[in-house]
PDB file of C-alpha atoms in Angstrom:
ATOM      1  CA  MET A1498       9.868   8.911  17.943  1.00  0.00           C
ATOM      2  CA  LYS A1499       6.854   8.969  15.670  1.00  0.00           C
ATOM      3  CA  SER A1500       7.469   5.529  14.171  1.00  0.00           C
ATOM      4  CA  ARG A1501       7.067   4.015  17.634  1.00  0.00           C
ATOM      5  CA  GLU A1502       3.860   5.943  18.150  1.00  0.00           C
ATOM      6  CA  LEU A1503       2.616   4.719  14.767  1.00  0.00           C
ATOM      7  CA  ILE A1504       3.412   1.096  15.637  1.00  0.00           C
ATOM      8  CA  LEU A1505       1.663   1.228  19.011  1.00  0.00           C
ATOM      9  CA  LEU A1506      -1.372   3.095  17.727  1.00  0.00           C
ATOM     10  CA  GLY A1507      -1.585   0.702  14.784  1.00  0.00           C
ATOM     11  CA  ILE A1508      -1.625  -2.268  17.135  1.00  0.00           C
ATOM     12  CA  LEU A1509      -4.365  -0.631  19.200  1.00  0.00           C
ATOM     13  CA  MET A1510      -6.467   0.083  16.084  1.00  0.00           C
ATOM     14  CA  ALA A1511      -7.539  -3.570  16.078  1.00  0.00           C
ATOM     15  CA  GLN A1512      -8.448  -3.875  19.755  1.00  0.00           C
ATOM     16  CA  SER A1513      -7.756  -2.757  23.311  1.00  0.00           C
ATOM     17  CA  LEU A1514      -4.827  -4.614  24.845  1.00  0.00           C
ATOM     18  CA  HIS A1515      -2.872  -5.015  28.065  1.00  0.00           C
ATOM     19  CA  GLY A1516       0.732  -3.876  28.019  1.00  0.00           C
ATOM     20  CA  TYR A1517       2.129  -7.394  28.055  1.00  0.00           C
ATOM     21  CA  GLN A1518      -0.085  -8.307  25.075  1.00  0.00           C
ATOM     22  CA  ILE A1519       1.299  -5.356  23.130  1.00  0.00           C
ATOM     23  CA  HIS A1520       4.864  -6.327  23.996  1.00  0.00           C
ATOM     24  CA  GLU A1521       4.188  -9.963  23.082  1.00  0.00           C
ATOM     25  CA  PHE A1522       2.716  -8.910  19.711  1.00  0.00           C
ATOM     26  CA  ILE A1523       5.769  -6.775  18.959  1.00  0.00           C
ATOM     27  CA  GLU A1524       8.188  -9.575  19.876  1.00  0.00           C
ATOM     28  CA  GLN A1525       6.328 -12.258  17.924  1.00  0.00           C
ATOM     29  CA  ASN A1526       5.316 -10.279  14.845  1.00  0.00           C
ATOM     30  CA  LEU A1527       7.436  -7.170  14.481  1.00  0.00           C
ATOM     31  CA  SER A1528      10.961  -8.177  15.497  1.00  0.00           C
ATOM     32  CA  ASN A1529      12.126  -7.683  11.886  1.00  0.00           C
ATOM     33  CA  LEU A1530      10.638  -4.199  11.890  1.00  0.00           C
ATOM     34  CA  THR A1531      11.508  -2.747  15.297  1.00  0.00           C
ATOM     35  CA  ASP A1532      13.703  -3.425  18.292  1.00  0.00           C
ATOM     36  CA  MET A1533      11.357  -1.572  20.641  1.00  0.00           C
ATOM     37  CA  LYS A1534      11.878  -2.742  24.211  1.00  0.00           C
ATOM     38  CA  LYS A1535       9.117  -3.208  26.761  1.00  0.00           C
ATOM     39  CA  ALA A1536      10.140  -0.161  28.820  1.00  0.00           C
ATOM     40  CA  THR A1537      10.216   1.996  25.692  1.00  0.00           C
ATOM     41  CA  ALA A1538       6.758   0.795  24.651  1.00  0.00           C
ATOM     42  CA  TYR A1539       5.336   1.600  28.091  1.00  0.00           C
ATOM     43  CA  GLY A1540       6.937   5.052  27.980  1.00  0.00           C
ATOM     44  CA  VAL A1541       5.450   5.788  24.563  1.00  0.00           C
ATOM     45  CA  LEU A1542       2.044   4.499  25.706  1.00  0.00           C
ATOM     46  CA  GLU A1543       2.151   6.856  28.705  1.00  0.00           C
ATOM     47  CA  LYS A1544       3.106   9.741  26.410  1.00  0.00           C
ATOM     48  CA  LEU A1545       0.222   8.896  24.059  1.00  0.00           C
ATOM     49  CA  ASN A1546      -2.133   8.825  27.038  1.00  0.00           C
ATOM     50  CA  LYS A1547      -0.944  12.198  28.352  1.00  0.00           C
ATOM     51  CA  ALA A1548      -1.445  13.670  24.865  1.00  0.00           C
ATOM     52  CA  GLY A1549      -5.014  12.347  24.903  1.00  0.00           C
ATOM     53  CA  TYR A1550      -4.580   9.817  22.070  1.00  0.00           C
ATOM     54  CA  ILE A1551      -5.293   6.670  24.079  1.00  0.00           C
ATOM     55  CA  ASP A1552      -7.224   5.850  27.221  1.00  0.00           C
ATOM     56  CA  ILE A1553      -5.891   3.700  30.044  1.00  0.00           C
ATOM     57  CA  ARG A1554      -8.143   1.624  32.243  1.00  0.00           C
ATOM     58  CA  VAL A1555      -6.690  -0.052  35.348  1.00  0.00           C
ATOM     59  CA  GLU A1556      -8.175  -3.450  36.193  1.00  0.00           C
ATOM     60  CA  GLN A1557      -7.777  -5.482  39.363  1.00  0.00           C
ATOM     61  CA  GLU A1558      -8.634  -9.185  39.395  1.00  0.00           C
ATOM     62  CA  GLY A1559      -8.503 -10.885  42.787  1.00  0.00           C
ATOM     63  CA  ASN A1560      -5.066 -10.856  44.399  1.00  0.00           C
ATOM     64  CA  ARG A1561      -3.303 -10.276  41.098  1.00  0.00           C
ATOM     65  CA  PRO A1562      -1.462  -7.004  40.565  1.00  0.00           C
ATOM     66  CA  PRO A1563      -3.460  -4.307  38.773  1.00  0.00           C
ATOM     67  CA  ARG A1564      -3.009  -4.208  35.023  1.00  0.00           C
ATOM     68  CA  LYS A1565      -3.578  -1.490  32.486  1.00  0.00           C
ATOM     69  CA  THR A1566      -5.682  -1.833  29.372  1.00  0.00           C
ATOM     70  CA  TYR A1567      -4.786   0.552  26.564  1.00  0.00           C
ATOM     71  CA  THR A1568      -7.601   1.681  24.258  1.00  0.00           C
ATOM     72  CA  MET A1569      -7.591   3.873  21.174  1.00  0.00           C
ATOM     73  CA  ASN A1570      -9.925   6.874  21.264  1.00  0.00           C
ATOM     74  CA  GLU A1571     -11.237   9.235  18.566  1.00  0.00           C
ATOM     75  CA  LYS A1572      -8.365  11.694  18.922  1.00  0.00           C
ATOM     76  CA  GLY A1573      -5.888   8.803  18.742  1.00  0.00           C
ATOM     77  CA  ASP A1574      -7.575   7.449  15.640  1.00  0.00           C
ATOM     78  CA  ALA A1575      -7.139  10.814  13.904  1.00  0.00           C
ATOM     79  CA  TYR A1576      -3.501  11.049  15.065  1.00  0.00           C
ATOM     80  CA  PHE A1577      -2.825   7.510  13.829  1.00  0.00           C
ATOM     81  CA  MET A1578      -4.229   8.408  10.399  1.00  0.00           C
ATOM     82  CA  GLN A1579      -2.057  11.545  10.313  1.00  0.00           C
ATOM     83  CA  LEU A1580       1.088   9.572  11.224  1.00  0.00           C
ATOM     84  CA  LEU A1581       0.201   6.840   8.736  1.00  0.00           C
ATOM     85  CA  ARG A1582      -0.209   9.332   5.883  1.00  0.00           C
ATOM     86  CA  GLU A1583       3.075  11.061   6.792  1.00  0.00           C
ATOM     87  CA  ASN A1584       4.898   7.740   6.969  1.00  0.00           C
ATOM     88  CA  LEU A1585       3.544   6.416   3.670  1.00  0.00           C
ATOM     89  CA  SER A1586       4.345   9.724   1.928  1.00  0.00           C
ATOM     90  CA  ALA A1587       7.917   9.964   3.265  1.00  0.00           C
ATOM     91  CA  ASP A1588      10.874   9.465   0.951  1.00  0.00           C
ATOM     92  CA  GLY A1589      12.173   6.548   3.005  1.00  0.00           C
ATOM     93  CA  HIS A1590      15.637   8.046   3.538  1.00  0.00           C
ATOM     94  CA  LEU A1591      17.636   5.457   5.441  1.00  0.00           C
ATOM     95  CA  HIS A1592      19.892   6.192   8.376  1.00  0.00           C
ATOM     96  CA  ASP A1593      21.631   2.846   8.550  1.00  0.00           C
ATOM     97  CA  PRO A1594      24.143   2.680  11.429  1.00  0.00           C
ATOM     98  CA  ALA A1595      26.185   0.252   9.312  1.00  0.00           C
ATOM     99  CA  ASP A1596      27.155   3.177   7.081  1.00  0.00           C
ATOM    100  CA  ILE A1597      29.234   4.569   9.950  1.00  0.00           C
ATOM    101  CA  GLY A1598      31.287   1.381  10.132  1.00  0.00           C
ATOM    102  CA  LEU A1599      31.686   1.313   6.353  1.00  0.00           C
ATOM    103  CA  MET A1600      32.922   4.892   6.402  1.00  0.00           C
ATOM    104  CA  PHE A1601      35.759   3.979   8.798  1.00  0.00           C
ATOM    105  CA  MET A1602      36.496   0.409   7.709  1.00  0.00           C
ATOM    106  CA  ASP A1603      39.819   1.435   6.133  1.00  0.00           C
ATOM    107  CA  TYR A1604      41.313   1.546   9.628  1.00  0.00           C
ATOM    108  CA  LEU A1605      41.044  -2.250   9.835  1.00  0.00           C
ATOM    109  CA  PRO A1606      43.401  -4.652   8.075  1.00  0.00           C
ATOM    110  CA  VAL A1607      41.891  -6.073   4.869  1.00  0.00           C
ATOM    111  CA  GLU A1608      41.559  -9.576   6.364  1.00  0.00           C
ATOM    112  CA  GLU A1609      39.602  -8.249   9.315  1.00  0.00           C
ATOM    113  CA  ARG A1610      37.392  -6.145   7.052  1.00  0.00           C
ATOM    114  CA  MET A1611      36.572  -9.239   5.034  1.00  0.00           C
ATOM    115  CA  ALA A1612      35.865 -11.267   8.173  1.00  0.00           C
ATOM    116  CA  CYS A1613      33.456  -8.599   9.435  1.00  0.00           C
ATOM    117  CA  MET A1614      31.719  -8.368   6.076  1.00  0.00           C
ATOM    118  CA  LYS A1615      31.350 -12.165   5.935  1.00  0.00           C
ATOM    119  CA  VAL A1616      29.699 -12.134   9.363  1.00  0.00           C
ATOM    120  CA  ARG A1617      27.413  -9.375   8.098  1.00  0.00           C
ATOM    121  CA  ARG A1618      26.592 -11.518   5.056  1.00  0.00           C
ATOM    122  CA  GLU A1619      25.641 -14.489   7.253  1.00  0.00           C
ATOM    123  CA  LYS A1620      23.339 -12.269   9.316  1.00  0.00           C
ATOM    124  CA  LEU A1621      21.717 -10.870   6.168  1.00  0.00           C
ATOM    125  CA  GLU A1622      21.074 -14.381   4.855  1.00  0.00           C
ATOM    126  CA  LYS A1623      19.504 -15.323   8.183  1.00  0.00           C
ATOM    127  CA  ARG A1624      17.195 -12.281   8.088  1.00  0.00           C
ATOM    128  CA  ILE A1625      16.207 -13.076   4.508  1.00  0.00           C
ATOM    129  CA  ARG A1626      15.379 -16.680   5.428  1.00  0.00           C
ATOM    130  CA  SER A1627      13.359 -15.472   8.408  1.00  0.00           C
ATOM    131  CA  LEU A1628      11.275 -13.164   6.216  1.00  0.00           C
ATOM    132  CA  GLU A1629      10.843 -15.826   3.539  1.00  0.00           C
ATOM    133  CA  GLU A1630       9.469 -18.206   6.172  1.00  0.00           C
ATOM    134  CA  MET A1631       6.887 -15.730   7.469  1.00  0.00           C
ATOM    135  CA  PRO A1632       3.341 -16.950   6.906  1.00  0.00           C
ATOM    136  CA  GLY A1633       1.112 -15.026   4.517  1.00  0.00           C
ATOM    137  CA  HIS A1634      -1.404 -12.538   5.850  1.00  0.00           C
ATOM    138  CA  GLY A1635      -4.411 -13.294   3.683  1.00  0.00           C
ATOM    139  CA  THR A1636      -6.124 -10.101   2.619  1.00  0.00           C
ATOM    140  CA  ALA A1637      -3.785  -7.792   4.571  1.00  0.00           C
ATOM    141  CA  CYS A1638      -1.827  -6.558   1.560  1.00  0.00           C
ATOM    142  CA  GLY A1639       0.088  -3.971   3.615  1.00  0.00           C
ATOM    143  CA  VAL A1640       1.866  -6.635   5.664  1.00  0.00           C
ATOM    144  CA  SER A1641       2.682  -8.628   2.523  1.00  0.00           C
ATOM    145  CA  TRP A1642       4.045  -5.550   0.762  1.00  0.00           C
ATOM    146  CA  MET A1643       6.106  -4.599   3.811  1.00  0.00           C
ATOM    147  CA  THR A1644       7.622  -8.084   3.858  1.00  0.00           C
ATOM    148  CA  GLU A1645       8.229  -8.003   0.099  1.00  0.00           C
ATOM    149  CA  ARG A1646       9.890  -4.574   0.334  1.00  0.00           C
ATOM    150  CA  ASN A1647      12.167  -5.739   3.126  1.00  0.00           C
ATOM    151  CA  LEU A1648      13.143  -8.820   1.129  1.00  0.00           C
ATOM    152  CA  VAL A1649      13.954  -6.715  -1.941  1.00  0.00           C
ATOM    153  CA  MET A1650      16.092  -4.333   0.148  1.00  0.00           C
ATOM    154  CA  LEU A1651      17.910  -7.141   1.962  1.00  0.00           C
ATOM    155  CA  ARG A1652      18.588  -9.039  -1.275  1.00  0.00           C
ATOM    156  CA  ALA A1653      19.941  -5.861  -2.864  1.00  0.00           C
ATOM    157  CA  GLU A1654      22.248  -5.378   0.112  1.00  0.00           C
ATOM    158  CA  LEU A1655      23.334  -9.011  -0.138  1.00  0.00           C
ATOM    159  CA  ASP A1656      24.171  -8.518  -3.845  1.00  0.00           C
ATOM    160  CA  TRP A1657      26.117  -5.365  -3.002  1.00  0.00           C
ATOM    161  CA  LEU A1658      27.940  -7.150  -0.188  1.00  0.00           C
ATOM    162  CA  ASP A1659      28.871 -10.071  -2.470  1.00  0.00           C
ATOM    163  CA  ASN A1660      30.340  -7.549  -4.915  1.00  0.00           C
ATOM    164  CA  VAL A1661      32.339  -5.855  -2.140  1.00  0.00           C
ATOM    165  CA  LEU A1662      33.651  -9.208  -0.877  1.00  0.00           C
ATOM    166  CA  LYS A1663      34.638 -10.173  -4.432  1.00  0.00           C
ATOM    167  CA  GLN A1664      36.515  -6.894  -4.877  1.00  0.00           C
ATOM    168  CA  MET A1665      38.259  -7.392  -1.544  1.00  0.00           C
ATOM    169  CA  SER A1666      39.267 -10.971  -2.365  1.00  0.00           C
ATOM    170  CA  GLU A1667      40.631  -9.853  -5.759  1.00  0.00           C
ATOM    171  CA  GLY A1668      42.646  -7.103  -4.100  1.00  0.00           C
ATOM    172  CA  GLN A1669      40.573  -4.313  -5.624  1.00  0.00           C
ATOM    173  CA  ILE A1670      40.657  -2.212  -2.486  1.00  0.00           C
ATOM    174  CA  ARG A1671      39.509   1.325  -3.169  1.00  0.00           C
ATOM    175  CA  ARG A1672      41.001   4.297  -1.406  1.00  0.00           C
TER     176      ARG A1672
END
């Protein structure tokens, strides 16, 4: 998946890192953006290496197990820029898995639908609070704009969800 490649190459643009450092960065800084697991990240890094976009150096310190350092190279830099331009130019069409549940929600009793939507609302509020509490990134406007965009989208979904819950509670169930 190209978005995973873009994330990993973007992280490596700043500096060479060990695999665990990459995973730690993703967990601490990008959990609102991606759910990429450690094994997936390592698989994508290996794929990027085989394609010639990154270099891997194996280091051995004393009795410790060998560890790999991942480094961006010139070809990887060009590929990153290509992926970045494609990503920024894309229309942003969303494939939200929640739409599948919404499509079939009529199979649930109204009370259960409302209960599920209320749980969804609580989770949305939690995500919004988490983004609102993120520290600023100084001169890195891209990170700030990404956070702002996510907040706008989540707040819009929260408004939509409040409207749906209101319609459900008033018995305005559409068929």
